[in-house]
Short mmCIF file of C-alpha atoms in Angstrom, two decimals:
data_model
loop_
_atom_site.label_atom_id
_atom_site.label_comp_id
_atom_site.label_asym_id
_atom_site.label_seq_id
_atom_site.Cartn_x
_atom_site.Cartn_y
_atom_site.Cartn_z
CA ALA Z 1 170.67 -21.67 26.34
CA GLN Z 2 171.79 -24.53 23.60
CA LYS Z 3 168.73 -23.38 20.71
CA ILE Z 4 168.55 -27.51 20.09
CA THR Z 5 169.55 -30.34 22.47
CA GLN Z 6 170.04 -33.95 21.40
CA THR Z 7 169.96 -36.28 24.73
CA GLN Z 8 170.90 -39.26 23.59
CA PRO Z 9 174.97 -39.77 21.98
CA GLY Z 10 174.37 -43.19 21.11
CA MET Z 11 171.89 -45.88 20.77
CA PHE Z 12 171.53 -48.87 19.85
CA VAL Z 13 168.69 -51.07 18.04
CA GLN Z 14 168.18 -54.62 16.83
CA GLU Z 15 166.86 -54.70 13.01
CA LYS Z 16 163.99 -53.67 11.82
CA GLU Z 17 163.03 -52.97 15.49
CA ALA Z 18 161.69 -49.01 15.60
CA VAL Z 19 164.17 -46.68 17.41
CA THR Z 20 163.33 -42.72 18.71
CA LEU Z 21 165.54 -40.42 18.84
CA ASP Z 22 165.02 -37.66 21.35
CA CYS Z 23 165.37 -33.16 20.71
CA THR Z 24 164.57 -31.06 22.64
CA TYR Z 25 164.42 -26.70 21.06
CA ASP Z 26 164.38 -23.44 22.91
CA THR Z 27 163.42 -20.03 20.65
CA SER Z 28 160.27 -17.63 22.37
CA ASP Z 29 159.73 -17.28 17.59
CA PRO Z 30 156.84 -18.71 17.24
CA SER Z 31 157.09 -19.34 12.88
CA TYR Z 32 160.26 -21.06 12.80
CA GLY Z 33 161.01 -24.87 10.91
CA LEU Z 34 162.27 -28.13 12.63
CA PHE Z 35 164.10 -31.23 10.82
CA TRP Z 36 166.39 -33.92 11.29
CA TYR Z 37 169.37 -35.09 8.74
CA LYS Z 38 171.54 -38.55 8.14
CA GLN Z 39 174.78 -38.30 7.97
CA PRO Z 40 176.33 -41.99 7.33
CA SER Z 41 179.80 -42.00 7.41
CA SER Z 42 180.68 -40.35 4.02
CA GLY Z 43 180.06 -37.38 5.59
CA GLU Z 44 177.06 -35.83 2.92
CA MET Z 45 173.99 -35.13 5.28
CA ILE Z 46 170.90 -36.45 4.40
CA PHE Z 47 167.67 -34.40 5.45
CA LEU Z 48 165.18 -36.54 5.98
CA ILE Z 49 161.70 -35.30 7.90
CA TYR Z 50 160.37 -30.86 8.81
CA GLN Z 51 157.96 -29.64 10.44
CA GLY Z 52 156.79 -26.10 10.94
CA SER Z 53 155.93 -24.72 14.35
CA TYR Z 54 152.19 -24.07 12.30
CA ASP Z 55 151.94 -27.40 11.33
CA GLN Z 56 149.10 -28.94 13.26
CA GLN Z 57 150.22 -33.34 12.16
CA ASN Z 58 153.45 -35.54 12.89
CA ALA Z 59 155.40 -34.80 9.80
CA THR Z 60 155.68 -38.89 8.43
CA GLU Z 61 158.20 -39.20 5.56
CA GLY Z 62 157.98 -43.33 5.07
CA ARG Z 63 159.88 -45.00 7.98
CA TYR Z 64 160.99 -41.78 9.38
CA SER Z 65 158.57 -39.94 11.20
CA LEU Z 66 158.14 -37.23 13.07
CA ASN Z 67 156.77 -36.83 17.01
CA PHE Z 68 156.40 -33.17 17.37
CA GLN Z 69 155.13 -32.00 21.04
CA LYS Z 70 154.72 -28.55 20.67
CA ALA Z 71 153.69 -27.32 24.09
CA ARG Z 72 156.83 -30.01 24.88
CA LYS Z 73 159.13 -28.30 23.02
CA SER Z 74 159.90 -31.35 21.51
CA ALA Z 75 160.37 -32.83 18.40
CA ASN Z 76 161.65 -37.04 18.89
CA LEU Z 77 162.30 -38.42 15.14
CA VAL Z 78 160.77 -42.50 15.02
CA ILE Z 79 162.54 -44.67 12.60
CA SER Z 80 160.31 -47.92 11.27
CA ALA Z 81 161.96 -51.15 11.55
CA SER Z 82 164.97 -49.97 11.60
CA GLN Z 83 167.42 -50.77 8.47
CA LEU Z 84 171.49 -52.00 8.94
CA GLY Z 85 171.82 -48.69 6.65
CA ASP Z 86 170.30 -46.07 9.24
CA SER Z 87 174.01 -47.22 11.00
CA ALA Z 88 174.25 -43.31 11.66
CA MET Z 89 175.03 -40.23 13.38
CA TYR Z 90 172.13 -38.11 13.21
CA PHE Z 91 171.48 -34.21 14.08
CA CYS Z 92 168.04 -32.70 14.96
CA ALA Z 93 168.26 -28.41 13.57
CA MET Z 94 166.46 -25.96 13.39
CA ARG Z 95 165.77 -22.86 12.00
CA GLU Z 96 164.12 -19.73 13.82
CA GLY Z 97 161.64 -16.97 12.11
CA ARG Z 98 160.03 -17.16 8.05
CA ASN Z 99 162.95 -15.72 6.40
CA THR Z 100 164.29 -18.30 4.20
CA GLY Z 101 168.44 -16.97 4.96
CA ASN Z 102 167.55 -17.78 8.90
CA GLN Z 103 170.16 -20.08 10.02
CA PHE Z 104 170.95 -23.58 11.28
CA TYR Z 105 170.66 -24.31 14.89
CA PHE Z 106 172.40 -27.91 15.04
CA GLY Z 107 172.68 -30.50 17.89
CA THR Z 108 174.85 -32.61 18.74
CA GLY Z 109 173.93 -35.58 17.59
CA THR Z 110 172.84 -39.43 17.75
CA SER Z 111 174.87 -42.14 16.68
CA LEU Z 112 173.00 -45.21 15.91
CA THR Z 113 174.00 -48.57 15.45
CA VAL Z 114 171.27 -50.17 13.61
CA ILE Z 115 172.33 -54.39 15.52
CA PRO Z 116 171.40 -57.31 13.32
CA GLY C 1 166.34 -33.30 -4.49
CA ALA C 2 169.15 -30.92 -4.98
CA VAL C 3 172.64 -31.64 -5.47
CA VAL C 4 175.13 -29.35 -4.42
CA SER C 5 178.53 -30.76 -4.56
CA GLN C 6 182.07 -29.73 -3.25
CA HIS C 7 185.79 -30.20 -4.33
CA PRO C 8 187.79 -31.15 -3.84
CA SER C 9 186.68 -34.86 -1.35
CA ARG C 10 190.06 -34.42 0.42
CA VAL C 11 193.56 -32.06 0.02
CA ILE C 12 196.38 -32.88 1.91
CA CYS C 13 198.29 -29.93 2.59
CA LYS C 14 201.53 -28.05 3.84
CA SER C 15 201.08 -25.66 6.42
CA GLY C 16 201.48 -22.38 5.13
CA THR C 17 199.83 -22.30 1.71
CA SER C 18 196.37 -21.59 1.45
CA VAL C 19 193.27 -24.54 0.06
CA LYS C 20 189.83 -23.26 -1.87
CA ILE C 21 187.39 -25.43 -1.59
CA GLU C 22 184.16 -25.26 -4.41
CA CYS C 23 180.16 -25.15 -3.53
CA ARG C 24 178.20 -25.93 -6.28
CA SER C 25 173.98 -26.04 -6.46
CA LEU C 26 174.01 -28.24 -9.88
CA ASP C 27 170.58 -28.02 -10.97
CA PHE C 28 169.50 -24.91 -8.60
CA GLN C 29 170.28 -21.58 -7.97
CA ALA C 30 171.59 -20.95 -4.73
CA THR C 31 170.96 -17.52 -3.49
CA THR C 32 172.55 -18.09 0.29
CA MET C 33 175.05 -20.37 0.91
CA PHE C 34 177.20 -21.35 4.14
CA TRP C 35 180.08 -22.82 5.29
CA TYR C 36 180.18 -25.28 7.94
CA ARG C 37 183.24 -27.08 10.35
CA GLN C 38 182.79 -29.85 11.81
CA PHE C 39 185.02 -31.66 14.28
CA PRO C 40 185.24 -35.38 13.95
CA LYS C 41 182.13 -36.50 16.73
CA LYS C 42 180.61 -33.29 17.10
CA SER C 43 177.99 -31.30 15.89
CA LEU C 44 178.32 -28.67 12.41
CA MET C 45 180.00 -25.20 13.81
CA LEU C 46 178.45 -22.64 11.41
CA MET C 47 181.66 -19.89 9.88
CA ALA C 48 179.99 -17.82 7.59
CA THR C 49 176.33 -16.92 5.64
CA SER C 50 177.54 -16.47 2.13
CA ASN C 51 174.70 -14.45 0.19
CA GLU C 52 175.85 -14.18 -3.78
CA GLY C 53 176.63 -10.18 -4.77
CA SER C 54 177.46 -9.12 -1.21
CA LYS C 55 180.22 -10.33 1.76
CA ALA C 56 179.28 -12.76 3.24
CA THR C 57 178.79 -12.91 6.95
CA TYR C 58 180.92 -14.17 9.27
CA GLU C 59 180.14 -15.70 12.99
CA GLN C 60 181.18 -14.45 16.17
CA GLY C 61 185.06 -15.97 16.22
CA VAL C 62 185.48 -16.61 12.66
CA GLU C 63 188.35 -15.07 11.67
CA LYS C 64 187.62 -14.08 7.69
CA ASP C 65 190.78 -12.74 6.95
CA LYS C 66 191.86 -16.43 7.25
CA PHE C 67 188.81 -17.76 5.98
CA LEU C 68 188.02 -15.88 2.46
CA ILE C 69 185.14 -16.02 1.58
CA ASN C 70 183.91 -15.62 -2.34
CA HIS C 71 179.63 -15.82 -3.74
CA ALA C 72 180.59 -14.86 -7.23
CA SER C 73 177.49 -16.81 -9.12
CA LEU C 74 174.00 -17.68 -8.34
CA THR C 75 175.46 -21.61 -8.19
CA LEU C 76 178.96 -21.42 -6.57
CA SER C 77 180.87 -19.76 -3.32
CA THR C 78 184.52 -20.85 -2.62
CA LEU C 79 185.46 -20.46 0.58
CA THR C 80 189.41 -20.60 1.17
CA VAL C 81 191.79 -21.36 4.17
CA THR C 82 194.86 -18.74 4.12
CA SER C 83 198.18 -19.96 5.96
CA ALA C 84 196.71 -22.70 7.07
CA HIS C 85 197.39 -23.86 10.27
CA PRO C 86 197.51 -27.53 11.69
CA GLU C 87 194.72 -26.16 13.99
CA ASP C 88 192.64 -25.84 10.67
CA SER C 89 192.98 -29.55 9.88
CA SER C 90 188.90 -30.21 9.66
CA PHE C 91 186.00 -31.00 7.74
CA TYR C 92 184.19 -28.89 5.79
CA ILE C 93 180.93 -29.21 4.69
CA CYS C 94 178.73 -26.85 2.85
CA SER C 95 175.10 -26.55 2.29
CA ALA C 96 172.84 -24.14 -0.24
CA ARG C 97 169.45 -22.77 0.55
CA GLY C 98 167.21 -24.76 -1.59
CA PRO C 99 164.64 -24.07 -4.42
CA TYR C 100 160.88 -22.85 -2.78
CA SER C 101 159.82 -25.64 -1.07
CA ARG C 102 157.58 -25.94 2.10
CA ALA C 103 160.91 -26.36 3.43
CA ASP C 104 163.10 -24.30 2.82
CA THR C 105 165.31 -26.87 3.71
CA GLN C 106 169.18 -26.89 3.14
CA TYR C 107 171.01 -29.29 1.18
CA PHE C 108 174.33 -30.02 2.31
CA GLY C 109 177.57 -30.87 -0.09
CA PRO C 110 179.18 -34.67 0.62
CA GLY C 111 181.92 -32.12 2.43
CA THR C 112 185.53 -32.17 1.46
CA ARG C 113 188.01 -33.60 4.79
CA LEU C 114 190.79 -30.82 4.78
CA THR C 115 194.74 -32.07 7.06
CA VAL C 116 196.97 -29.38 7.28
CA LEU C 117 200.47 -31.43 7.73
#
């Protein structure tokens, strides 16, 4: 089974609007971390936001927030007030367990295009 | 945030030659680094986990004799693609486990685009 599933290969959003990028995960480990990364056309992977499995509140970082629904095993990324510079690939990732050397599992990504 | 560099950013080589890619953590020590491969419009595929001072751990299906990994210091890991062939052309990205933080995220290098002619 896929550890991370991103079902939206491509998304479009009007500038200044909000957009939600979907991510579901699969793990039996009670301790895990969820991450979102942005990859612009230049190729670099930019860390956006983190949610720990024991966190009670949804993570927020500026215009990024993570809608964490543990029972549904979903960790959707919400980008508010979209900007043209937000156009990029977005990857959801998970690290299982507490071992900080554990590998990350990545989803297949969502290509976001912000329309002026 | 923590910075990871990769060198070179782009390399074009002839089939049969070897190519070395360097991954450096610039402002922190990284006991663990990861090497990924990414095909166009695809996700990152973990190739190997590189631990300083020990042998790398390769993922299933990755040829350790073809993709040599050396993590000689706490700030440098190298990936050598030996006897490169056109099918090895890809985008290679390294990452390093950053300085301790609650998120304990990985910090990624800018990637190396390898083209084998």
